[in-house]
Amino acid sequence: MARHQGPVLIDTNAILECFRVGSWRALLNGYSVETVEECVTETQTGFQRRRAELQIDAAQLVASLKAVHPVEDAQRAVVAVRAPDIALDVGERSLWAHALTRSDVWVLCGPDKASMRFGVRLGLKDRLIALEALLDDAGHRPKEALKLAYTTKWLEKVLGELFISEGLGRS
Amino acid sequence: MTTNFIGARIKALREERRLSQDDLARLFGFKDRQTVSAIETGERRVTAEELVLAVEKLGASLEYFTDPFMLVGEGRFSWRQTDVGPQKLSAYERSAGRWIAAFRAIAPQVGRSAPLLRRSLGITRHQRFEEAMEAGERFVAEFRLGDVPAMRLVEVMERELGILVLMVDAFQGISGAACRLPELDVVVINRHEVEGRRHFDLAHELFHILTWDAMPPEHSEEARETGGNRVEQLANNFASAVLMPKPVLDRYGDWSAIGVGDLASRLNVVANELQVTASALKWRLVAMDRLKPAIARSVPDAALRNNGRDAVPAAVPALFSKPFMEVIGLAVDEGRVSARRAGALLDLTVDDLADLFTTHGVSSPVEL
């Protein structure tokens, strides 16, 4: 596939996975990678919600990103009223809140099904992209295999299921 | 998950602030109170701008209005505790309230709604303790709890009565609680209590759930197997009979024929078999007139501590419960709750969350 030219909005899970497999630099070399402040916080030890935590230097992470966006209540409120029944974590919610303010051609890389359901419900299915696809398109193959939820095949399967579950597949 | 909880929370906070719908209409800049009414009842969805106005004008956080995993002005608890201060109890109640609110919100979405109808016991506070015991005996028979009722009690409460039972990590001193919501009954048990006390708490809270409308329990009561106010004593008598029904105890022969010197060890052996405390067994035998009160009092408490075992076996039930984890698992798998959010809710890492599913025999949906 042709490499995406616009901004890539990346969530905590995808950042952690990218660091885990040693592909962060390759991702940055291929794209304009952006995130929100809450996701940066969640990459830090004590906030990762992972048993084995990665050491990620916050200052270096921020410096390496194209942009780290603050998110206001007014933006988060849009997410809350659009899908009050989908329970996202702080970083996932903030990333969507930021994404909905933008008018450029962004894509969002976040592997959680609930985050994907939000995107499908809002008609943004085509804006979702797998970490594997991003790395592939940038000509990079991680030395260590990505977990299932970061693969292109998995994303396609889940998006198909969510599309139907949201009642969007009916004529 | 109902999508109208935002309107309901605006209403709850308006009432807490003692504001009328007209007052709120003025604050929001609506031309009349009908708009406020429509938002509160869910006829009209609140907009993002109005939500931000609510945050500013009513002085609450955005999460207060938008977090579906919170109990706001709903849910009544009755705690069994020993020397736990109100502030500590209140803080723990907020945590427990999040688990309960989450289950209530998610379960219907994944096809696990609580039963439409509730069971209740036809007992009032004016009835005799013997009638509470008789009800306990009948409960054992009707729900076929068998020779060791404690073993199947949780299963019957979950499957037959639709009660959510949660085994939790709680402060020392908190034994458990019953919680009633309009659409859900919950019993919370401190999983680190000794087995016999856990079972007694379960049966005690079951009584409160089954009699809540007729005799709502106090918000907080001292955890003990005897004494307390009348409702607590009725609950204790019911619990004793459920865990130690007459037909089961009669199988162990004539208790009055046992010499005082052998009584403590016999109580300990039988209590271990029935998974109750030896102390509860002793007082149950007194209530059944199988043991004279004076003889019961002659058995020193120390001889019955930990049912006569030097060290209490550390068999701790798994955190929360299988039905609870099934609902969380389905919600994560269907993309209704994110895995990180589920981990935050249960205060677990994503990896520990995956392990907890496995512990309960639930297929883990966590693929991150």
XYZ file of C-alpha atoms in Angstrom:
539
model
C 0.000 0.000 0.000
C 1.099 3.569 -0.576
C 2.591 5.148 2.488
C 0.221 7.556 4.270
C 1.436 11.131 3.830
C -0.612 12.907 6.491
C -0.375 12.889 10.282
C -0.492 9.639 12.220
C -2.256 9.930 15.584
C -0.954 7.192 17.829
C -2.302 5.885 21.132
C -0.535 4.569 24.230
C -0.862 0.893 23.344
C 0.642 1.410 19.905
C 3.522 3.503 21.273
C 4.335 0.816 23.842
C 4.166 -1.949 21.247
C 6.342 0.011 18.871
C 8.979 0.468 21.580
C 8.682 -3.188 22.601
C 9.538 -4.436 19.135
C 12.184 -1.758 18.606
C 10.439 0.002 15.734
C 9.822 3.474 17.153
C 12.601 5.121 15.179
C 11.431 3.470 11.962
C 7.912 4.739 12.523
C 9.136 8.276 13.127
C 11.271 8.119 9.997
C 8.252 7.190 7.909
C 5.533 9.470 9.257
C 4.534 12.651 11.066
C 3.601 10.985 14.307
C 1.480 12.922 16.805
C -0.309 12.152 20.025
C -1.971 13.806 23.031
C -0.529 14.646 26.454
C -2.505 11.901 28.200
C -0.976 9.218 25.977
C 2.519 10.480 26.750
C 1.735 10.221 30.467
C 0.477 6.681 29.975
C 3.772 5.608 28.421
C 5.583 6.355 31.682
C 6.331 3.748 34.352
C 3.503 3.476 36.842
C 0.973 4.481 34.182
C 1.555 1.851 31.497
C -0.825 -0.703 33.025
C 1.602 -3.415 31.977
C 3.265 -5.913 34.293
C 6.653 -5.568 32.627
C 7.095 -1.866 32.056
C 9.263 -0.249 29.422
C 11.590 2.626 30.258
C 10.580 5.450 27.953
C 12.090 8.856 28.543
C 9.243 11.361 28.437
C 11.360 14.281 27.242
C 12.908 12.232 24.449
C 9.527 10.847 23.470
C 7.988 14.322 23.277
C 10.979 15.647 21.331
C 10.721 12.793 18.857
C 7.059 13.368 18.081
C 5.860 15.855 15.506
C 3.356 17.194 18.049
C 1.863 16.436 21.461
C -1.559 18.039 21.826
C -3.281 19.236 24.979
C -6.953 18.278 25.160
C -9.628 20.421 26.808
C -12.854 19.386 28.498
C -14.791 20.917 25.620
C -13.109 18.457 23.216
C -13.575 15.457 25.527
C -17.233 16.409 25.922
C -17.716 15.822 22.182
C -16.530 12.215 22.593
C -18.770 11.750 25.625
C -21.945 12.867 23.882
C -21.221 11.097 20.594
C -20.822 7.682 22.226
C -21.641 7.750 25.951
C -21.915 3.966 26.029
C -18.374 3.221 24.824
C -16.003 3.166 27.787
C -12.540 4.326 26.737
C -9.513 4.942 28.902
C -8.251 8.507 29.369
C -5.618 8.388 26.629
C -7.882 6.700 24.100
C -10.662 9.198 24.793
C -8.341 12.186 24.580
C -6.812 11.004 21.318
C -10.246 10.747 19.719
C -11.242 14.089 21.233
C -8.244 15.645 19.525
C -8.796 13.793 16.251
C -12.345 15.117 15.988
C -11.066 18.701 16.019
C -8.922 18.200 12.918
C -9.801 18.743 9.310
C -6.658 17.337 7.703
C -6.144 13.771 6.489
C -5.071 12.039 9.675
C -5.107 8.346 10.444
C -5.363 6.891 13.933
C -3.374 3.931 15.183
C -4.961 2.434 18.299
C -5.540 -1.293 18.586
C -8.296 -1.507 21.177
C -11.671 -2.730 19.936
C -13.591 -0.134 21.967
C -11.562 2.651 20.398
C -12.258 1.105 16.989
C -15.986 0.872 17.747
C -15.959 4.596 18.419
C -14.336 5.245 15.062
C -16.748 2.950 13.229
C -19.769 4.551 14.864
C -18.628 8.000 13.804
C -18.061 6.887 10.227
C -14.288 7.048 10.550
C -13.537 3.390 9.851
C -11.215 4.260 6.989
C -9.123 6.468 9.273
C -8.038 3.497 11.372
C -4.745 1.882 10.565
C -2.751 -1.033 11.973
C 0.761 -0.530 13.303
C 1.861 -3.376 11.053
C 0.569 -1.547 7.968
C 2.337 1.656 8.948
C 5.642 -0.147 9.444
C 5.234 -2.232 6.274
C 4.484 0.834 4.184
C 7.549 2.523 5.654
C 9.621 -0.443 4.532
C 10.330 -1.697 8.030
C 9.903 -5.200 9.400
C 10.177 -5.487 13.206
C 12.740 -7.965 14.494
C 10.208 -9.217 16.993
C 6.691 -10.147 15.878
C 3.945 -7.675 16.646
C 1.118 -8.893 18.876
C -2.051 -9.879 17.061
C -3.992 -6.685 17.794
C -1.401 -4.617 15.903
C -1.652 -6.579 12.658
C -3.449 -5.541 9.491
C -5.409 -8.772 9.233
C -6.741 -8.426 12.769
C -7.756 -4.800 12.186
C -9.688 -5.726 9.054
C -11.471 -8.584 10.794
C -12.443 -6.469 13.815
C -13.575 -3.521 11.724
C -15.813 -5.839 9.714
C -17.374 -7.226 12.889
C -17.865 -3.801 14.432
C -19.364 -2.422 11.222
C -22.043 -5.094 11.387
C -22.477 -4.788 15.157
C -23.119 -1.056 14.791
C -25.879 -1.839 12.301
C -23.993 -0.168 9.477
C -23.946 -3.184 7.207
C -27.698 -3.155 6.617
C -29.115 -1.702 3.435
C -25.563 0.696 28.818
C -28.205 3.358 28.924
C -27.107 6.463 27.099
C -29.301 8.700 29.238
C -27.183 8.710 32.329
C -25.820 12.186 31.486
C -29.304 13.698 31.832
C -29.905 11.731 35.022
C -26.653 13.029 36.511
C -27.532 16.630 35.633
C -30.810 16.081 37.452
C -29.080 14.488 40.474
C -26.655 17.390 40.799
C -29.381 19.998 40.260
C -31.364 18.454 43.097
C -28.285 18.201 45.313
C -27.671 21.930 44.694
C -31.364 22.579 45.480
C -31.936 24.231 42.116
C -35.223 24.165 40.232
C -35.481 23.361 36.533
C -36.191 27.070 35.999
C -32.954 27.950 37.829
C -31.001 25.560 35.622
C -32.687 26.858 32.472
C -31.479 30.364 33.379
C -27.939 29.118 34.087
C -27.825 27.323 30.743
C -29.488 30.150 28.855
C -32.524 28.085 27.799
C -35.730 29.984 27.221
C -37.799 27.685 29.433
C -37.547 24.804 31.877
C -38.989 22.308 29.347
C -35.574 21.965 27.728
C -34.044 21.068 31.092
C -36.832 18.583 31.689
C -36.268 17.002 28.264
C -32.532 16.651 28.941
C -33.104 15.140 32.373
C -35.574 12.567 31.122
C -33.473 11.708 28.087
C -36.017 12.950 25.540
C -33.375 15.335 24.270
C -29.668 14.594 24.146
C -27.336 17.018 25.778
C -24.874 18.695 23.423
C -21.140 18.938 24.065
C -21.481 22.687 24.638
C -24.233 22.143 27.203
C -22.116 19.518 28.919
C -19.272 21.981 29.297
C -21.752 24.547 30.633
C -22.905 21.959 33.186
C -19.303 21.448 34.277
C -18.782 25.191 34.669
C -22.109 26.162 36.202
C -22.688 23.193 38.473
C -19.100 22.863 39.640
C -18.556 19.169 38.944
C -15.990 17.421 36.784
C -16.693 16.243 33.240
C -16.222 12.677 34.516
C -19.058 13.182 36.995
C -21.449 13.639 34.076
C -19.922 11.217 31.594
C -18.397 8.275 33.467
C -20.853 5.371 33.158
C -18.912 3.479 35.845
C -20.074 5.577 38.765
C -23.038 5.435 41.122
C -24.482 8.909 41.439
C -27.340 9.325 43.870
C -28.264 5.683 43.402
C -27.596 2.469 45.212
C -27.983 1.791 48.893
C -25.301 -0.130 50.751
C -25.361 -1.968 54.046
C -21.864 -2.753 55.321
C -20.767 -5.335 57.867
C -17.627 -3.983 59.479
C -15.594 -3.803 62.659
C -14.076 -0.485 63.729
C -13.925 1.017 60.239
C -14.400 4.781 60.319
C -17.034 6.477 58.150
C -14.482 8.191 55.894
C -12.646 4.975 55.138
C -15.916 3.170 54.558
C -17.161 5.934 52.305
C -13.964 5.806 50.217
C -14.245 2.059 49.847
C -17.919 2.366 48.962
C -16.957 4.599 46.035
C -14.600 1.877 44.733
C -17.194 -0.852 45.155
C -19.758 1.442 43.554
C -17.603 1.655 40.408
C -17.482 -2.135 39.991
C -21.200 -2.381 40.566
C -22.023 0.532 38.264
C -19.821 -0.972 35.559
C -21.537 -4.340 35.794
C -24.956 -2.707 35.753
C -24.055 -0.639 32.694
C -22.356 -3.387 30.716
C -24.309 -6.554 31.536
C -27.428 -5.641 29.525
C -25.249 -4.708 26.529
C -23.726 -8.152 26.414
C -26.978 -10.039 27.008
C -26.563 -10.602 30.747
C -29.312 -8.418 32.203
C -30.307 -8.984 35.828
C -33.614 -10.845 36.302
C -36.710 -8.739 35.674
C -38.336 -9.922 38.896
C -36.877 -10.089 42.390
C -37.357 -12.807 44.966
C -38.247 -11.765 48.501
C -38.802 -13.364 51.890
C -42.135 -12.688 53.540
C -40.598 -11.833 56.902
C -41.053 -8.627 58.863
C -39.146 -7.210 61.818
C -41.941 -8.202 64.177
C -41.561 -11.888 63.505
C -39.833 -14.282 65.874
C -36.254 -15.439 65.435
C -37.580 -18.978 65.079
C -39.468 -17.882 61.971
C -36.273 -16.482 60.456
C -34.569 -19.813 61.162
C -37.483 -21.697 59.644
C -37.164 -19.550 56.528
C -33.465 -20.435 56.394
C -34.248 -24.150 56.678
C -36.804 -23.874 53.871
C -34.336 -21.952 51.717
C -31.860 -24.824 52.016
C -34.522 -27.363 51.075
C -36.071 -25.403 48.188
C -32.755 -24.548 46.598
C -31.249 -27.969 47.347
C -28.163 -26.665 49.065
C -27.261 -30.172 50.195
C -25.220 -31.501 53.101
C -22.730 -28.619 53.121
C -24.907 -25.607 52.254
C -21.968 -23.184 52.313
C -20.478 -24.912 49.272
C -23.346 -24.091 46.927
C -24.570 -20.834 48.404
C -22.772 -18.492 46.006
C -23.885 -20.548 43.018
C -27.535 -20.443 44.122
C -27.383 -16.712 44.822
C -25.921 -16.083 41.370
C -27.826 -18.532 39.234
C -31.187 -18.867 40.966
C -31.575 -15.387 42.413
C -29.567 -13.304 39.941
C -27.515 -11.678 42.717
C -24.062 -10.441 41.747
C -21.581 -11.769 44.328
C -18.174 -10.084 44.360
C -15.143 -11.386 46.258
C -13.014 -8.319 46.880
C -9.866 -7.037 48.533
C -11.059 -4.713 51.270
C -9.615 -2.871 54.247
C -9.161 -4.983 57.326
C -12.363 -4.648 59.312
C -14.679 -4.643 56.303
C -16.431 -8.011 56.131
C -18.830 -7.318 53.313
C -21.912 -5.506 52.153
C -25.259 -5.841 50.522
C -26.067 -3.294 47.840
C -29.384 -2.607 46.254
C -29.878 -0.771 42.991
C -33.230 -0.412 41.256
C -32.203 -3.064 38.735
C -29.571 -5.136 40.525
C -28.772 -6.816 43.839
C -25.151 -7.207 44.863
C -23.315 -8.855 47.738
C -19.693 -7.854 48.320
C -17.479 -10.111 50.462
C -13.954 -9.477 51.741
C -12.214 -12.508 50.256
C -9.481 -12.407 52.921
C -11.846 -13.197 55.774
C -11.629 -16.766 57.061
C -13.837 -19.185 55.198
C -16.444 -19.575 57.944
C -16.917 -15.834 58.302
C -17.164 -15.356 54.552
C -19.961 -17.865 54.403
C -21.750 -16.327 57.355
C -21.468 -12.880 55.767
C -22.855 -14.240 52.511
C -25.903 -15.808 54.155
C -26.404 -12.725 56.334
C -26.313 -10.368 53.330
C -28.609 -12.725 51.445
C -31.204 -12.133 54.150
C -30.885 -8.365 53.711
C -31.271 -8.656 49.955
C -34.364 -10.847 50.340
C -35.989 -8.569 52.939
C -34.699 -5.163 51.817
C -38.078 -3.584 51.088
C -39.717 -4.766 54.320
C -36.779 -3.940 56.581
C -34.031 -1.933 54.905
C -30.785 -2.543 56.807
C -28.635 0.174 58.359
C -25.874 1.664 56.211
C -23.257 0.192 58.527
C -23.497 -2.509 61.158
C -20.984 -4.311 63.304
C -19.972 -7.718 61.971
C -20.847 -10.317 64.569
C -22.650 -13.624 64.578
C -24.918 -12.806 67.530
C -26.565 -9.670 68.887
C -27.171 -6.381 67.053
C -30.521 -4.747 66.400
C -33.604 -6.797 65.633
C -33.083 -6.880 61.861
C -29.468 -7.972 62.360
C -30.542 -10.698 64.750
C -33.142 -11.932 62.286
C -30.442 -11.941 59.595
C -28.067 -13.872 61.856
C -30.710 -16.459 62.690
C -31.543 -16.892 59.019
C -27.858 -17.170 58.113
C -27.208 -19.761 60.820
C -30.094 -21.898 59.646
C -29.036 -21.673 56.009
C -25.486 -22.776 56.761
C -26.364 -25.257 59.527
C -29.851 -26.634 58.928
C -31.360 -29.026 61.469
C -31.334 -32.139 59.280
C -27.611 -31.662 58.654
C -26.724 -31.032 62.302
C -28.852 -33.973 63.478
C -26.653 -36.286 61.466
C -23.863 -35.552 63.909
C -25.739 -37.220 66.788
C -26.754 -36.043 70.237
C -24.748 -32.912 71.075
C -25.926 -32.877 74.705
C -24.292 -36.270 75.218
C -20.821 -34.898 74.454
C -18.747 -34.151 77.543
C -17.592 -30.584 78.097
C -13.983 -31.709 77.633
C -14.693 -33.038 74.126
C -17.130 -30.369 73.032
C -14.636 -27.858 71.650
C -12.881 -30.388 69.447
C -16.214 -31.778 68.203
C -17.443 -28.276 67.383
C -14.229 -27.578 65.491
C -14.416 -30.785 63.461
C -18.042 -30.303 62.453
C -17.566 -26.584 61.761
C -14.699 -27.408 59.414
C -16.867 -29.928 57.585
C -19.683 -27.409 57.212
C -17.284 -24.552 56.356
C -18.598 -22.352 59.146
C -16.975 -20.965 62.287
C -17.090 -23.175 65.375
C -18.436 -20.207 67.306
C -21.393 -19.831 64.899
C -22.021 -23.565 65.189
C -22.021 -23.389 68.978
C -24.631 -20.630 69.074
C -26.692 -22.333 66.410
C -26.869 -25.435 68.593
C -27.976 -23.260 71.503
C -30.684 -21.658 69.346
C -31.856 -25.138 68.338
C -31.904 -26.179 71.997
C -29.357 -28.899 71.302
C -26.883 -27.298 73.684
C -27.516 -25.577 77.034
C -26.395 -21.897 77.077
C -24.346 -22.482 80.230
C -22.434 -25.325 78.582
C -21.905 -23.247 75.452
C -20.487 -20.412 77.561
C -18.137 -22.844 79.299
C -16.341 -23.514 75.992
C -13.536 -20.953 75.880
C -13.402 -18.788 72.751
C -9.715 -19.539 72.429
C -10.468 -23.237 71.908
C -12.644 -22.377 68.906
C -10.395 -19.745 67.339
C -9.699 -20.637 63.687
C -11.793 -23.756 64.325
C -8.982 -25.124 66.490
C -6.360 -24.924 63.726
C -2.991 -23.411 64.444
C -2.721 -21.732 61.086
C -5.687 -20.842 58.951
C -5.331 -22.312 55.448
C -4.882 -19.473 52.981
C -7.440 -20.604 50.437
C -8.599 -17.236 49.166
C -11.331 -17.118 46.506
C -10.394 -15.558 43.179
C -10.973 -11.814 42.877
C -14.517 -10.715 41.907
C -16.458 -13.637 40.378
C -16.868 -15.655 37.227
C -20.165 -14.008 36.161
C -18.594 -10.581 36.722
C -15.496 -11.439 34.705
C -17.616 -12.983 31.947
C -19.449 -9.684 31.541
C -16.218 -7.670 31.556
C -14.701 -10.143 29.092
C -17.620 -9.910 26.691
C -17.554 -6.113 26.904
C -13.851 -5.973 26.052
C -14.233 -8.541 23.292
C -17.177 -6.696 21.741
C -15.403 -3.347 21.950
C -17.719 -1.782 24.496
C -15.030 -1.242 27.120
C -11.367 -0.847 26.277
C -8.906 -3.248 27.901
C -7.032 -0.386 29.527
C -10.279 1.006 30.904
C -11.225 -2.417 32.260
C -7.790 -2.661 33.877
C -8.223 0.792 35.431
C -11.673 -0.140 36.700
C -10.365 -3.231 38.479
C -7.016 -1.606 39.389
C -5.081 -4.250 37.456
C -2.467 -4.174 34.755
C -3.661 -5.371 31.375
C -1.571 -8.531 31.905
C -3.074 -9.198 35.353
C -6.505 -8.631 33.853
C -5.780 -11.303 31.235
C -4.654 -13.680 33.997
C -7.780 -13.009 36.049
C -9.981 -14.033 33.123
C -8.041 -17.280 32.901
C -8.279 -17.870 36.667
C -12.059 -17.751 36.361
C -12.072 -20.034 33.337
C -13.129 -17.160 31.089
C -11.482 -16.834 27.699
C -9.301 -13.716 27.818
C -10.224 -11.087 25.225
C -7.074 -9.085 25.934
C -4.911 -9.153 22.825
C -2.782 -6.092 23.427
